[in-house]
Coordinates of N, CA and C and ligand atoms in Angstrom, one line a residue:
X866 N 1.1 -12.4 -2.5 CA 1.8 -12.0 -1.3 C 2.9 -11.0 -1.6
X867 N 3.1 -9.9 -1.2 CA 3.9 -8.8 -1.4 C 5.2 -9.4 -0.3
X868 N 6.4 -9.0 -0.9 CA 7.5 -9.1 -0.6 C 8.2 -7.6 -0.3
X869 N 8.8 -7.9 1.2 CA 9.8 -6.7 1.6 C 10.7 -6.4 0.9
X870 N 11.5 -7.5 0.7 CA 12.7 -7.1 -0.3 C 12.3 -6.5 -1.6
X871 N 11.1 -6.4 -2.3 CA 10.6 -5.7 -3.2 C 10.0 -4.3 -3.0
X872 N 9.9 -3.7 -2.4 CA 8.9 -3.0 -1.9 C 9.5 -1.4 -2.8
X873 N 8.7 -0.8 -3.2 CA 8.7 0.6 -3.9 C 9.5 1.6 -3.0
X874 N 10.1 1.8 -3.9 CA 11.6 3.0 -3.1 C 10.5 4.3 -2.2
X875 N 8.7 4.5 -2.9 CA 8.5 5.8 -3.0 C 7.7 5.2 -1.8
X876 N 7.5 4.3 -0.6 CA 6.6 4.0 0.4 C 6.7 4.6 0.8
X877 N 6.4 5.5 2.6 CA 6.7 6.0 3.5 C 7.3 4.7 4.6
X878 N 7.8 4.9 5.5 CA 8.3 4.2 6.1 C 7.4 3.5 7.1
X879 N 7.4 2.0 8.0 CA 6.6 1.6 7.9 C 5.9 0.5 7.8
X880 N 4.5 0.3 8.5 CA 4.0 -1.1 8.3 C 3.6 -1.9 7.0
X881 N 2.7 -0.8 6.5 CA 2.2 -1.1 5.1 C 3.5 -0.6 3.9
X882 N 3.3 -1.0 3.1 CA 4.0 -1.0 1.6 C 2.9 -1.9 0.4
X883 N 3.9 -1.4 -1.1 CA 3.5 -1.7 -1.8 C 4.7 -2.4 -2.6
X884 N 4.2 -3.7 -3.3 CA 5.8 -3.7 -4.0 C 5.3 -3.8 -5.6
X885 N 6.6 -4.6 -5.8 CA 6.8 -4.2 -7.4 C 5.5 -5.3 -8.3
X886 N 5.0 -5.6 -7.6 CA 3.8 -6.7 -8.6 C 2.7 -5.4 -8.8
X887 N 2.6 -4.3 -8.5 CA 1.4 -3.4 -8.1 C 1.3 -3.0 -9.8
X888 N 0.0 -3.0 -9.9 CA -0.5 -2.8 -11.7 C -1.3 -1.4 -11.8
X889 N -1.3 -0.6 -10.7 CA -1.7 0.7 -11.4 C -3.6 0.7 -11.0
X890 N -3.6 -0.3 -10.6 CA -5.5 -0.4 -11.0 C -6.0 0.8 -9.7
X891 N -5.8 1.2 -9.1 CA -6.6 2.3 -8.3 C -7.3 1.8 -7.6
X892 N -7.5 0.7 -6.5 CA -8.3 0.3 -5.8 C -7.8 0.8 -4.7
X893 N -6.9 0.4 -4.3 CA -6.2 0.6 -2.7 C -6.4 2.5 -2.6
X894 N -5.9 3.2 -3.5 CA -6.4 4.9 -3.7 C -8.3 4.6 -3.6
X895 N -8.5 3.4 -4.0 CA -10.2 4.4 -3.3 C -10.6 3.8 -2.4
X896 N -10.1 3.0 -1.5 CA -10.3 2.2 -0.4 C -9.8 3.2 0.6
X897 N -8.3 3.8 0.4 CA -7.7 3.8 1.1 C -7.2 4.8 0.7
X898 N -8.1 5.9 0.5 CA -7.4 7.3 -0.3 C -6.4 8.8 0.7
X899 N -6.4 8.0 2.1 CA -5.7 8.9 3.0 C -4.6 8.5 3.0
X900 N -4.3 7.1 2.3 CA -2.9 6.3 3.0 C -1.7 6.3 1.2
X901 N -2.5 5.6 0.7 CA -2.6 5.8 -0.8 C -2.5 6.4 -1.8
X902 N -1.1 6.8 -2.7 CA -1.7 7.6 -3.9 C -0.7 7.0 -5.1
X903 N -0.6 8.0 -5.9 CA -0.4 6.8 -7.4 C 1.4 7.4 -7.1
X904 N 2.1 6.8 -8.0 CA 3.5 7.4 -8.5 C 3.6 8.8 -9.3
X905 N 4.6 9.5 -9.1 CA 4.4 10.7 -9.9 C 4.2 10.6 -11.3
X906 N 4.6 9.6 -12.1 CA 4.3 9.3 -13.3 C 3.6 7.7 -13.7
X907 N 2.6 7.7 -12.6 CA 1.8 6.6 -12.8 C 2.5 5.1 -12.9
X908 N 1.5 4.5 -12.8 CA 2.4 2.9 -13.4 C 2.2 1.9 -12.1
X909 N 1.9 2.8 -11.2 CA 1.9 2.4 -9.6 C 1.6 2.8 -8.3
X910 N 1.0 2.4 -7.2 CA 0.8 3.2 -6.1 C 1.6 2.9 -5.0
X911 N 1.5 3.7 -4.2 CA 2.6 3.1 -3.3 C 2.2 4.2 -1.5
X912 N 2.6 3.7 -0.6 CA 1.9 4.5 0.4 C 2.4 5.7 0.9
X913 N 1.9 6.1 0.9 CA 2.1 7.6 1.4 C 2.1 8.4 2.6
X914 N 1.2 7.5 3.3 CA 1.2 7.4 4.7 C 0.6 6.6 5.4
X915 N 1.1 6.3 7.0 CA 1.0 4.9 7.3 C -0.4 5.4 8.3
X916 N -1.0 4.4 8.2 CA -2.6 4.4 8.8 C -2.1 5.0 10.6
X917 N -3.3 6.0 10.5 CA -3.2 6.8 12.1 C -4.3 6.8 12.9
X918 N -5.4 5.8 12.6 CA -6.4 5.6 13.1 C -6.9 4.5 12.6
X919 N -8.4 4.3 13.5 CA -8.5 2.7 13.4 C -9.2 2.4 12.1
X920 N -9.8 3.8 12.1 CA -10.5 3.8 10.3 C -10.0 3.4 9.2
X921 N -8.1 4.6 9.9 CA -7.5 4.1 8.0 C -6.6 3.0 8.2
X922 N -6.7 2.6 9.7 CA -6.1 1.1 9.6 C -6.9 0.1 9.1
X923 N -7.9 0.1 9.0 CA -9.1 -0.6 8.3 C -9.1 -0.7 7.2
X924 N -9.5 0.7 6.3 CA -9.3 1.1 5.1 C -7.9 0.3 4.7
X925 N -6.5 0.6 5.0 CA -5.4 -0.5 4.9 C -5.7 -1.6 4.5
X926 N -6.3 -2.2 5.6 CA -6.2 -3.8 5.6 C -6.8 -4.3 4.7
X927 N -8.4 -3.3 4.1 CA -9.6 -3.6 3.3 C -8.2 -3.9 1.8
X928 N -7.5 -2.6 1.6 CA -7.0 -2.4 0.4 C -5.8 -3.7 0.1
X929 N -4.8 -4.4 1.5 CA -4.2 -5.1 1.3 C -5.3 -6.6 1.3
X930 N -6.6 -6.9 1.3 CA -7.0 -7.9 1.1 C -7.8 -8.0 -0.2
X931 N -7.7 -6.9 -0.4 CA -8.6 -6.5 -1.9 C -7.3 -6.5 -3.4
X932 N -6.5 -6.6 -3.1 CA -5.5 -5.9 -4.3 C -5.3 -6.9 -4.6
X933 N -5.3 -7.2 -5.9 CA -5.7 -7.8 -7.3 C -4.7 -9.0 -7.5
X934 N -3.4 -8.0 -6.9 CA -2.2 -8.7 -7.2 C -1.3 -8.7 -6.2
X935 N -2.0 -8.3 -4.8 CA -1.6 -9.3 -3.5 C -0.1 -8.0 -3.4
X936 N -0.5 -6.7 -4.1 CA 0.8 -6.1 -4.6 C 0.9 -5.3 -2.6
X937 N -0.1 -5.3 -1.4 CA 0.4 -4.5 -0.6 C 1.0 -5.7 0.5
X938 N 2.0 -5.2 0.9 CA 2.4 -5.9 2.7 C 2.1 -5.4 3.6
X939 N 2.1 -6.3 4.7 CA 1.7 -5.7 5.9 C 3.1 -6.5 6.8
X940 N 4.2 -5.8 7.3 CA 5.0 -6.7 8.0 C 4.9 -6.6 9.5
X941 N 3.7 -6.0 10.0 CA 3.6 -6.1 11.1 C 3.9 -5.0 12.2
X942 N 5.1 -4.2 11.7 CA 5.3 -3.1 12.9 C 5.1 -1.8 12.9
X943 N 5.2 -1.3 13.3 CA 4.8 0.3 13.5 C 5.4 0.9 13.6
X944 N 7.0 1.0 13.3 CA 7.8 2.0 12.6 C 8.3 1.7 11.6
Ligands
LIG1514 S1 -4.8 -2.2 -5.3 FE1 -2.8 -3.3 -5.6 S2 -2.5 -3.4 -7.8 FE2 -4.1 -1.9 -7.4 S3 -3.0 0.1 -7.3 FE3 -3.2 -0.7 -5.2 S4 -1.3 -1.8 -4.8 FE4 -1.5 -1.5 -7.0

């Protein structure tokens, strides 16, 4: 379970996030490669942009149920 109070400085603002449990593995980037991308110097991904359709809100949800280490949140709202 991903925690707010943790969440990666580099998110966009927003429903989805990523926090600090995230290990780098690149699933959520291939699940979710519109919303998704890595840190500028690796080590972590973090979102980049928040899902704008029902696709990459899918894609989202696929990547927050898939991630290894539980590393995305979903807090619910849409700003
Ligand atoms: S799937 Fe989870 S652990 Fe893997 S890169 Fe994405 S946020 Fe990090």
């Amino acid at each position: 379970m991903a925690f707010r109070d943790e969440k990666l400085s580099e998110n966009v603002p927003g429903r989805y996030y990523v926090d600090v449990l995230c290990i780098d593995c690149d699933l959520c980037r291939t699940l979710a490669p519109s919303n998704f991308d890595r840190g500028p110097e690796g080590g972590f991904s973090y979102v980049a942009k928040q899902p704008e359709s029902p696709e990459e809100e899918a894609s989202c949800g696929k990547a927050m149920e898939e991630c290894p280490t539980k590393a995305i949140g979903d807090d619910g709202s849409s700003s």
